[in-house]
mmCIF file with all atom_site columns, C-alpha atoms and ligand atoms in Angstrom:
data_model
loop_
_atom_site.group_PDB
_atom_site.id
_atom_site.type_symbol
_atom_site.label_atom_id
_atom_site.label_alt_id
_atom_site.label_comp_id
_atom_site.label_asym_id
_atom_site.label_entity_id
_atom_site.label_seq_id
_atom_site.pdbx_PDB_ins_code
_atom_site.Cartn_x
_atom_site.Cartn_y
_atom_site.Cartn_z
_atom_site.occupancy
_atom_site.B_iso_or_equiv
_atom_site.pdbx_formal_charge
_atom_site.auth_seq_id
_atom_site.auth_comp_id
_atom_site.auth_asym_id
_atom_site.auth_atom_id
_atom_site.pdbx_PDB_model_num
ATOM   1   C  CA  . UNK V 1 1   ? 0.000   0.000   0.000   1.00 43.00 ? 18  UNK V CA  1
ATOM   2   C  CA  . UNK V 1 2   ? 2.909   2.273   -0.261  1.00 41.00 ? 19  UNK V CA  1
ATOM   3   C  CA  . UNK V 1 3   ? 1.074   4.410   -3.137  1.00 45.00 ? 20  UNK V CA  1
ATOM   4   C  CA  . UNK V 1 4   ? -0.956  5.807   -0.644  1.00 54.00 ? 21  UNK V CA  1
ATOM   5   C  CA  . UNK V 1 5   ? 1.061   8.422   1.686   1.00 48.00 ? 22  UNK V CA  1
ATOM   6   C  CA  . UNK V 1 6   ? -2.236  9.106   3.929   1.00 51.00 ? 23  UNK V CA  1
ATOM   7   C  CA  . UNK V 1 7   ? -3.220  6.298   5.440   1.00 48.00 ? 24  UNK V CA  1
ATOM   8   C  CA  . UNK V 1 8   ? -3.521  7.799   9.210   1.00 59.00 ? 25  UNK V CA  1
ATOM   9   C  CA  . UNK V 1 9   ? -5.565  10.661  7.853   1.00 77.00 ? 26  UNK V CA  1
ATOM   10  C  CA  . UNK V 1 10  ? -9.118  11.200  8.178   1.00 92.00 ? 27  UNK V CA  1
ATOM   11  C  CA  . UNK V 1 11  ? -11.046 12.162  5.144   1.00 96.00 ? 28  UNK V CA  1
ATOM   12  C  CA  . UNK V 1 12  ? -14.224 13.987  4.376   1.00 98.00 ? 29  UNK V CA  1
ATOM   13  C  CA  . UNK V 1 13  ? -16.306 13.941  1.312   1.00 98.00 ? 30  UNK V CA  1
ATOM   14  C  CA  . UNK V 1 14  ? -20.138 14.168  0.466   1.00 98.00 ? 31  UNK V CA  1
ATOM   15  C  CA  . UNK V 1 15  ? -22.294 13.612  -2.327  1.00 98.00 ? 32  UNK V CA  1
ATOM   16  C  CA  . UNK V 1 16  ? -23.075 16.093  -5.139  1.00 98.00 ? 33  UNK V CA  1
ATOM   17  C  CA  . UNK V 1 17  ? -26.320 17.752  -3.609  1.00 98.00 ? 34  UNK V CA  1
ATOM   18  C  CA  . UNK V 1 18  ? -24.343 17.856  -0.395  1.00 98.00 ? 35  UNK V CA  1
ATOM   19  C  CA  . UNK V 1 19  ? -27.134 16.258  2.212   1.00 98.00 ? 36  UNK V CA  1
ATOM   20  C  CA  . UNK V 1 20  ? -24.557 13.322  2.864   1.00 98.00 ? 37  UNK V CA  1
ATOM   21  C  CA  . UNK V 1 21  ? -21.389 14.108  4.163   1.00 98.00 ? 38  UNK V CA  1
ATOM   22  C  CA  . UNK V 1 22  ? -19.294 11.187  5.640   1.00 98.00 ? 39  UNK V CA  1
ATOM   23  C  CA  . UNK V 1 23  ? -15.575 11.039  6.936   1.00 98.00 ? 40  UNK V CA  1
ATOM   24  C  CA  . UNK V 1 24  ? -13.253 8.117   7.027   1.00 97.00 ? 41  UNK V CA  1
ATOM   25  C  CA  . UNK V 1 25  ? -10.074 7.737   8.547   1.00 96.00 ? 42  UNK V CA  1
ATOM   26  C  CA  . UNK V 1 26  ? -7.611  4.767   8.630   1.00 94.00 ? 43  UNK V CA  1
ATOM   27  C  CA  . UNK V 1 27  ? -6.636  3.996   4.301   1.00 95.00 ? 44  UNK V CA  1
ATOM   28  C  CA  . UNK V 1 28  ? -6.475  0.533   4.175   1.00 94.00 ? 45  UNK V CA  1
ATOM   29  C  CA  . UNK V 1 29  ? -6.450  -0.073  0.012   1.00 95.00 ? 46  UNK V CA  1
ATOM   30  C  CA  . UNK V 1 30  ? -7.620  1.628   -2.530  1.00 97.00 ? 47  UNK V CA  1
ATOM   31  C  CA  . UNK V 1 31  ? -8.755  0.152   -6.324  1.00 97.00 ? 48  UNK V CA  1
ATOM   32  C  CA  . UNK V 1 32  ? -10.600 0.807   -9.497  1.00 97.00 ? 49  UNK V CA  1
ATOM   33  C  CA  . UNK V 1 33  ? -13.484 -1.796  -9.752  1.00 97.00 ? 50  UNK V CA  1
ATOM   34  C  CA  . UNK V 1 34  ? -14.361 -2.989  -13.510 1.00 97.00 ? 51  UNK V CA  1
ATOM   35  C  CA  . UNK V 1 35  ? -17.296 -5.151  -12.608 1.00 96.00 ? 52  UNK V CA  1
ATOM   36  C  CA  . UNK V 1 36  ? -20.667 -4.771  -14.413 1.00 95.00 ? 53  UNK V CA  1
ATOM   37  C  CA  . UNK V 1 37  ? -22.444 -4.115  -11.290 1.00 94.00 ? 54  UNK V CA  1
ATOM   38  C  CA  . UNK V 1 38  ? -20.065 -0.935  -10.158 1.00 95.00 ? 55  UNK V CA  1
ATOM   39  C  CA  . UNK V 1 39  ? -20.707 0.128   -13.785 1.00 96.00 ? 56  UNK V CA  1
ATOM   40  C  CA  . UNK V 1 40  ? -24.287 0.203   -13.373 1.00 95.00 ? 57  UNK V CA  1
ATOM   41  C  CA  . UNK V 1 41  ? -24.394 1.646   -9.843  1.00 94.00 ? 58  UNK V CA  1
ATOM   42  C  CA  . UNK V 1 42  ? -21.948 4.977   -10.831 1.00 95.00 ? 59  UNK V CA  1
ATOM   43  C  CA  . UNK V 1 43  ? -23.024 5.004   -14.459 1.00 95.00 ? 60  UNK V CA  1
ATOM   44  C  CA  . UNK V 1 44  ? -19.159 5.045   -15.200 1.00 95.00 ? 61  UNK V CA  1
ATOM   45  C  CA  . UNK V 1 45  ? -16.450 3.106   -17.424 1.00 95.00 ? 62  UNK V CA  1
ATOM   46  C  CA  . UNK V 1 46  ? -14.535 2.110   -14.288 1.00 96.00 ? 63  UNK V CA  1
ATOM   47  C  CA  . UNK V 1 47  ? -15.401 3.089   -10.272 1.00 96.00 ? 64  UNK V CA  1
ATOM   48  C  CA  . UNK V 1 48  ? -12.510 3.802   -7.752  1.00 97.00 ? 65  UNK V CA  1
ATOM   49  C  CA  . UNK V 1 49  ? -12.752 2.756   -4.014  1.00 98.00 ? 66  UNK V CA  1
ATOM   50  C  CA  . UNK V 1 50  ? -11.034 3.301   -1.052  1.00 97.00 ? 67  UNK V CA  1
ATOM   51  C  CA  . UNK V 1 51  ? -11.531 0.503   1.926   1.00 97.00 ? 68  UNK V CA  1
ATOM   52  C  CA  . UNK V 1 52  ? -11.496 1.280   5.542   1.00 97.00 ? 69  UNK V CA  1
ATOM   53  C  CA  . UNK V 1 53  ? -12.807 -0.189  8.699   1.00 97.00 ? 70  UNK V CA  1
ATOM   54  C  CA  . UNK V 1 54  ? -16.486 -0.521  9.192   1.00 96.00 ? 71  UNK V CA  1
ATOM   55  C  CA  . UNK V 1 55  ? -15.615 1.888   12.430  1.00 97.00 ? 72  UNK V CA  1
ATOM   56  C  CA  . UNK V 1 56  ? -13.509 4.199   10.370  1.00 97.00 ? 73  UNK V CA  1
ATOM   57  C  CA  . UNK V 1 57  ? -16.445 5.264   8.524   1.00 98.00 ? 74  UNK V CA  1
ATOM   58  C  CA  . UNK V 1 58  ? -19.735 7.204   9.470   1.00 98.00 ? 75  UNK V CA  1
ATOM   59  C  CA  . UNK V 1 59  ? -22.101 9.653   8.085   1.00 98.00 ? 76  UNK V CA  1
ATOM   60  C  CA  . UNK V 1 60  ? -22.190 12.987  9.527   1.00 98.00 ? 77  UNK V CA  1
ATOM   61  C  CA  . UNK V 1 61  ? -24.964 14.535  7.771   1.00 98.00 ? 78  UNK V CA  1
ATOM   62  C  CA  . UNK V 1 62  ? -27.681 12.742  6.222   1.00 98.00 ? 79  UNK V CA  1
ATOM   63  C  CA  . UNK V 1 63  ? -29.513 9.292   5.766   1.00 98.00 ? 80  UNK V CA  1
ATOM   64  C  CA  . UNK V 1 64  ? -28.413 7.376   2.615   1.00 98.00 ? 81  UNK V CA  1
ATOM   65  C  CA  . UNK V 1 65  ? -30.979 5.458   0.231   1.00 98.00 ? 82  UNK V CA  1
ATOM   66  C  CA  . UNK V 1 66  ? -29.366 1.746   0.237   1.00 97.00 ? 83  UNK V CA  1
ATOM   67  C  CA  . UNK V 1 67  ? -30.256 -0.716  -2.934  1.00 96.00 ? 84  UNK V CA  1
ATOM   68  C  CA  . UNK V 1 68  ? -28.790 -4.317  -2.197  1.00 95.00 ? 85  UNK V CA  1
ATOM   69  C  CA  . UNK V 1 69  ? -27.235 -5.450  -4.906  1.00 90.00 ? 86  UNK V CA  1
ATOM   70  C  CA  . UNK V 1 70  ? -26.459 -8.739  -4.029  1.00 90.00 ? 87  UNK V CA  1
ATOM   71  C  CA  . UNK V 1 71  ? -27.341 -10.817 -1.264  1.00 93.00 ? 88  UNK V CA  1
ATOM   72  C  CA  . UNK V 1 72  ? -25.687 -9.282  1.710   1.00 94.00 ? 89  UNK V CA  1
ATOM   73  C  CA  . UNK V 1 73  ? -24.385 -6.159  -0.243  1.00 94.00 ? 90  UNK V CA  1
ATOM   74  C  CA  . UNK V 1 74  ? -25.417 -3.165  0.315   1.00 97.00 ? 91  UNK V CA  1
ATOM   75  C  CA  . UNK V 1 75  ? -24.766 0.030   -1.685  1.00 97.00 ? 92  UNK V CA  1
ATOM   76  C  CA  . UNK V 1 76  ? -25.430 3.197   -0.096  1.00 98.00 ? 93  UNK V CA  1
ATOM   77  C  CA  . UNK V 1 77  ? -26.138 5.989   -2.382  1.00 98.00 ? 94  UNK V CA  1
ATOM   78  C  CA  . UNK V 1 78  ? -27.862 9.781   -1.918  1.00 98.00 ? 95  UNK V CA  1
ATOM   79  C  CA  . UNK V 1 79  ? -31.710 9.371   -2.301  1.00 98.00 ? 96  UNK V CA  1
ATOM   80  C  CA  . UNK V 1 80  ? -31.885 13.242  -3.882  1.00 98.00 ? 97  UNK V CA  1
ATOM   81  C  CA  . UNK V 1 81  ? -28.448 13.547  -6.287  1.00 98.00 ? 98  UNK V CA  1
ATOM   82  C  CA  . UNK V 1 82  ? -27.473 9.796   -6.274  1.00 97.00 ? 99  UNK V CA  1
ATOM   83  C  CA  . UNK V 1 83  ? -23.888 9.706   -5.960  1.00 98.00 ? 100 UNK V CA  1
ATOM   84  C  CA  . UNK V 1 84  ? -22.787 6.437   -5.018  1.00 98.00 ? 101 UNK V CA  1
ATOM   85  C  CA  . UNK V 1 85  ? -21.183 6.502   -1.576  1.00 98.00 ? 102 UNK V CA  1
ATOM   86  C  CA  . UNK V 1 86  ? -20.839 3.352   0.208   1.00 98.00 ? 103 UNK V CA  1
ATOM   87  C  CA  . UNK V 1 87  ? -20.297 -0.485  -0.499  1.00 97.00 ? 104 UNK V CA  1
ATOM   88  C  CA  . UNK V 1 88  ? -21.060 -2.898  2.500   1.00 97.00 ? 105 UNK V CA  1
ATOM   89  C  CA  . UNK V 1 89  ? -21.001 -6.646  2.200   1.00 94.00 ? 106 UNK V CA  1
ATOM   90  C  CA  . UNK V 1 90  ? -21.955 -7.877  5.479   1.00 93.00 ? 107 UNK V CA  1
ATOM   91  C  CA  . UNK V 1 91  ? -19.521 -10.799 5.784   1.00 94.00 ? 108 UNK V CA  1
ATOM   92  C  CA  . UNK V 1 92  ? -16.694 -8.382  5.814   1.00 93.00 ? 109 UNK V CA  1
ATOM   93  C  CA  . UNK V 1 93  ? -15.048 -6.205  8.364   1.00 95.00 ? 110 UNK V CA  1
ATOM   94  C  CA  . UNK V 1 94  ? -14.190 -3.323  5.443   1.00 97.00 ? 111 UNK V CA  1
ATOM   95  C  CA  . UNK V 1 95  ? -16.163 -1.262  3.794   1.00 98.00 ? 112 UNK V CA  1
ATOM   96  C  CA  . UNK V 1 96  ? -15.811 0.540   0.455   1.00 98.00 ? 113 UNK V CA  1
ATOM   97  C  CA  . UNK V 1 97  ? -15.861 4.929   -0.112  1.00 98.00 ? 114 UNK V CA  1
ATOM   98  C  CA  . UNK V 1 98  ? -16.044 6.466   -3.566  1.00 98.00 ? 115 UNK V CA  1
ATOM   99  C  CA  . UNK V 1 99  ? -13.067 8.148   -4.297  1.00 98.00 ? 116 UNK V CA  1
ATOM   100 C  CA  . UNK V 1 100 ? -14.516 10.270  -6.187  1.00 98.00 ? 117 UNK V CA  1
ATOM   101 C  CA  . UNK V 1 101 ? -17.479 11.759  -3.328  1.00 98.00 ? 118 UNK V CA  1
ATOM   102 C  CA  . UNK V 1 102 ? -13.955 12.384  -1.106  1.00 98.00 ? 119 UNK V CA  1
ATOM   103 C  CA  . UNK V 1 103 ? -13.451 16.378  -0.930  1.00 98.00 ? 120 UNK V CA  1
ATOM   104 C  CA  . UNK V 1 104 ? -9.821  15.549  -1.542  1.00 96.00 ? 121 UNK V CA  1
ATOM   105 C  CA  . UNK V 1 105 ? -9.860  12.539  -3.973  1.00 96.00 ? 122 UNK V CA  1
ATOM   106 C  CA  . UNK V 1 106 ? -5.753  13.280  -4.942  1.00 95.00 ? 123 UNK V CA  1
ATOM   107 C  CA  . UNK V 1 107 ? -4.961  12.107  -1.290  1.00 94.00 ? 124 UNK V CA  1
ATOM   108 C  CA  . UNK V 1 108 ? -5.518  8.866   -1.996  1.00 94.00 ? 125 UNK V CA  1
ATOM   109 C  CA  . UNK V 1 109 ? -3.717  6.186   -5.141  1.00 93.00 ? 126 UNK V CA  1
ATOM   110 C  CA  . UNK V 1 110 ? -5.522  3.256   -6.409  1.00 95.00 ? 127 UNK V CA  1
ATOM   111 C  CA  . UNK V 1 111 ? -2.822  0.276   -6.501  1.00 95.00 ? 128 UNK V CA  1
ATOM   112 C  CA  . UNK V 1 112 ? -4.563  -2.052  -8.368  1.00 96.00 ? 129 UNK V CA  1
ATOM   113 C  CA  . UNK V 1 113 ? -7.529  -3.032  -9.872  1.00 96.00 ? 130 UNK V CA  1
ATOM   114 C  CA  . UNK V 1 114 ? -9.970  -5.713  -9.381  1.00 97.00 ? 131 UNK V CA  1
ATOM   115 C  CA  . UNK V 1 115 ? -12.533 -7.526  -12.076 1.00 96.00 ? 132 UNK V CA  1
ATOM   116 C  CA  . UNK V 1 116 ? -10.262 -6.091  -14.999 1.00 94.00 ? 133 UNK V CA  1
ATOM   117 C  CA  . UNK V 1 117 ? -11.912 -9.269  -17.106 1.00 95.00 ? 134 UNK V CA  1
ATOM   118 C  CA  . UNK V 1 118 ? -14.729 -7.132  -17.682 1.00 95.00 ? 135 UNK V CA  1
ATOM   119 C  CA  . UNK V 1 119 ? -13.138 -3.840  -17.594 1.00 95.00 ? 136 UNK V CA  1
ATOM   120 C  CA  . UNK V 1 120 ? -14.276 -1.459  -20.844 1.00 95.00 ? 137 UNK V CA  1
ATOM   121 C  CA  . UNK V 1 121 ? -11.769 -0.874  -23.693 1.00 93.00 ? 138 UNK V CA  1
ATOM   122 C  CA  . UNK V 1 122 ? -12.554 2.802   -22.496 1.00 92.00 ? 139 UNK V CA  1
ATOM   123 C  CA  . UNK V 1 123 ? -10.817 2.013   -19.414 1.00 90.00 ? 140 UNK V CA  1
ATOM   124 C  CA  . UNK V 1 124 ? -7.749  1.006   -20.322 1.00 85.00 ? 141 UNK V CA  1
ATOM   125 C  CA  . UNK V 1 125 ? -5.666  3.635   -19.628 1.00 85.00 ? 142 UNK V CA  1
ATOM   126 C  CA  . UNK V 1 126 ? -7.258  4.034   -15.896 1.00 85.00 ? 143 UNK V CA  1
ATOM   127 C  CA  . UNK V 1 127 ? -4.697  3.885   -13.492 1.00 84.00 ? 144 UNK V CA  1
ATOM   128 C  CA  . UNK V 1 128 ? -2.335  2.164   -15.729 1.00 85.00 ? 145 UNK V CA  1
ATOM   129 C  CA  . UNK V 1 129 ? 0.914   0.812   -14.494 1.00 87.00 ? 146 UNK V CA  1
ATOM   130 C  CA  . UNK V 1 130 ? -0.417  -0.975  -11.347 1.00 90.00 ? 147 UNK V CA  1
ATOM   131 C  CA  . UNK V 1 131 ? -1.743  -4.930  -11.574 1.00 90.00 ? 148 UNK V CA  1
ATOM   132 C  CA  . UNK V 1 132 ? -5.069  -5.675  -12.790 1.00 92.00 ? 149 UNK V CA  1
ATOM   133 C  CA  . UNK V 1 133 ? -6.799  -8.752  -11.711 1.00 93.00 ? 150 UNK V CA  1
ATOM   134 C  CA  . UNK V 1 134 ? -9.250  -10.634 -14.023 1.00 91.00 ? 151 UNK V CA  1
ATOM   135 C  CA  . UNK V 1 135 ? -11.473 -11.230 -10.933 1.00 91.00 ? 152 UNK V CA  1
ATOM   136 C  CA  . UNK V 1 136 ? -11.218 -10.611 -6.963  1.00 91.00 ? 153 UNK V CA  1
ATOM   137 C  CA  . UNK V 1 137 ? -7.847  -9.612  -5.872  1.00 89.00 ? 154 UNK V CA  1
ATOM   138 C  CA  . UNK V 1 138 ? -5.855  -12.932 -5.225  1.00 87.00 ? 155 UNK V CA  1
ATOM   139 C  CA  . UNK V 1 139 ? -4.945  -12.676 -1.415  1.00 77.00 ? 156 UNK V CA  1
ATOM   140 C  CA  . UNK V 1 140 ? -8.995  -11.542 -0.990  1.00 65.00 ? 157 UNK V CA  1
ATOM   141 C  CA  . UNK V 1 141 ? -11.274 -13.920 -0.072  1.00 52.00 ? 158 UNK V CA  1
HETATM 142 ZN ZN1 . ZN  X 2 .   ? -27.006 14.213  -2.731  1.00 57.70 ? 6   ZN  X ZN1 1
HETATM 143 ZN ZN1 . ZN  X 2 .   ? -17.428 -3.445  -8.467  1.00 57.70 ? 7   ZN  X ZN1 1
#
């Protein structure tokens, strides 16, 4: 994780209306997502996340809309603008930020990315120069 220099820092960042605001703290990873379901959900080539703790994140302003998209996964997102926020799959002890809803999205590097198998021609040139992995990341479960 040594692409990311500020991984004791908390961060703050809100949706595009700006009734959800949320801070983090803690970087644990950070990745660009190619699956078809991240697609969907941001309406984008390619979606960016940054992991922390389930205790290293909370809302400070607003209630989110959540849409499961999977058993056990949910995906938080702004019921009035509909920025994507949050992904939360129950059976693990991370969740997953939009980079891109952080007030400061430079402050953190994707170092890899995950589900490149489906990734768009579009996206190749995303964060090129770190490893893409067809599916999950290898040492994920
Ligand atoms: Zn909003
Ligand atoms: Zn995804």
């Amino acid at each position: 994780m040594t692409a990311m220099a500020d991984d004791a820092t908390r961060l703050e960042g809100g949706c595009l209306c700006g009734r959800l605001r949320y801070r983090l703290e803690r970087v644990k990873s950070a990745y660009w997502c190619h699956c078809t379901l991240c697609r969907r959900a941001s309406g984008s080539a390619a979606l960016p996340w940054v992991s922390v703790a389930r205790e290293d994140f909370a809302f400070t302003a607003g209630t989110p809309a959540i849409f499961e998209s999977s058993p056990g996964v949910a995906r938080s997102f702004c019921g009035t603008c509909g920025s994507p926020i949050v992904f939360d799959m129950a059976r693990e002890s991370d969740v997953d930020i939009t980079i891109g809803t952080l007030d400061a999205p430079d402050r953190v590097t994707p170092t890899h990315h995950i589900w490149a198998a489906s990734a768009l021609h579009m996206a190749d040139d995303l964060g090129s120069g770190v490893p893409r992995h067809e599916g999950e990341r290898p040492d994920e479960g």
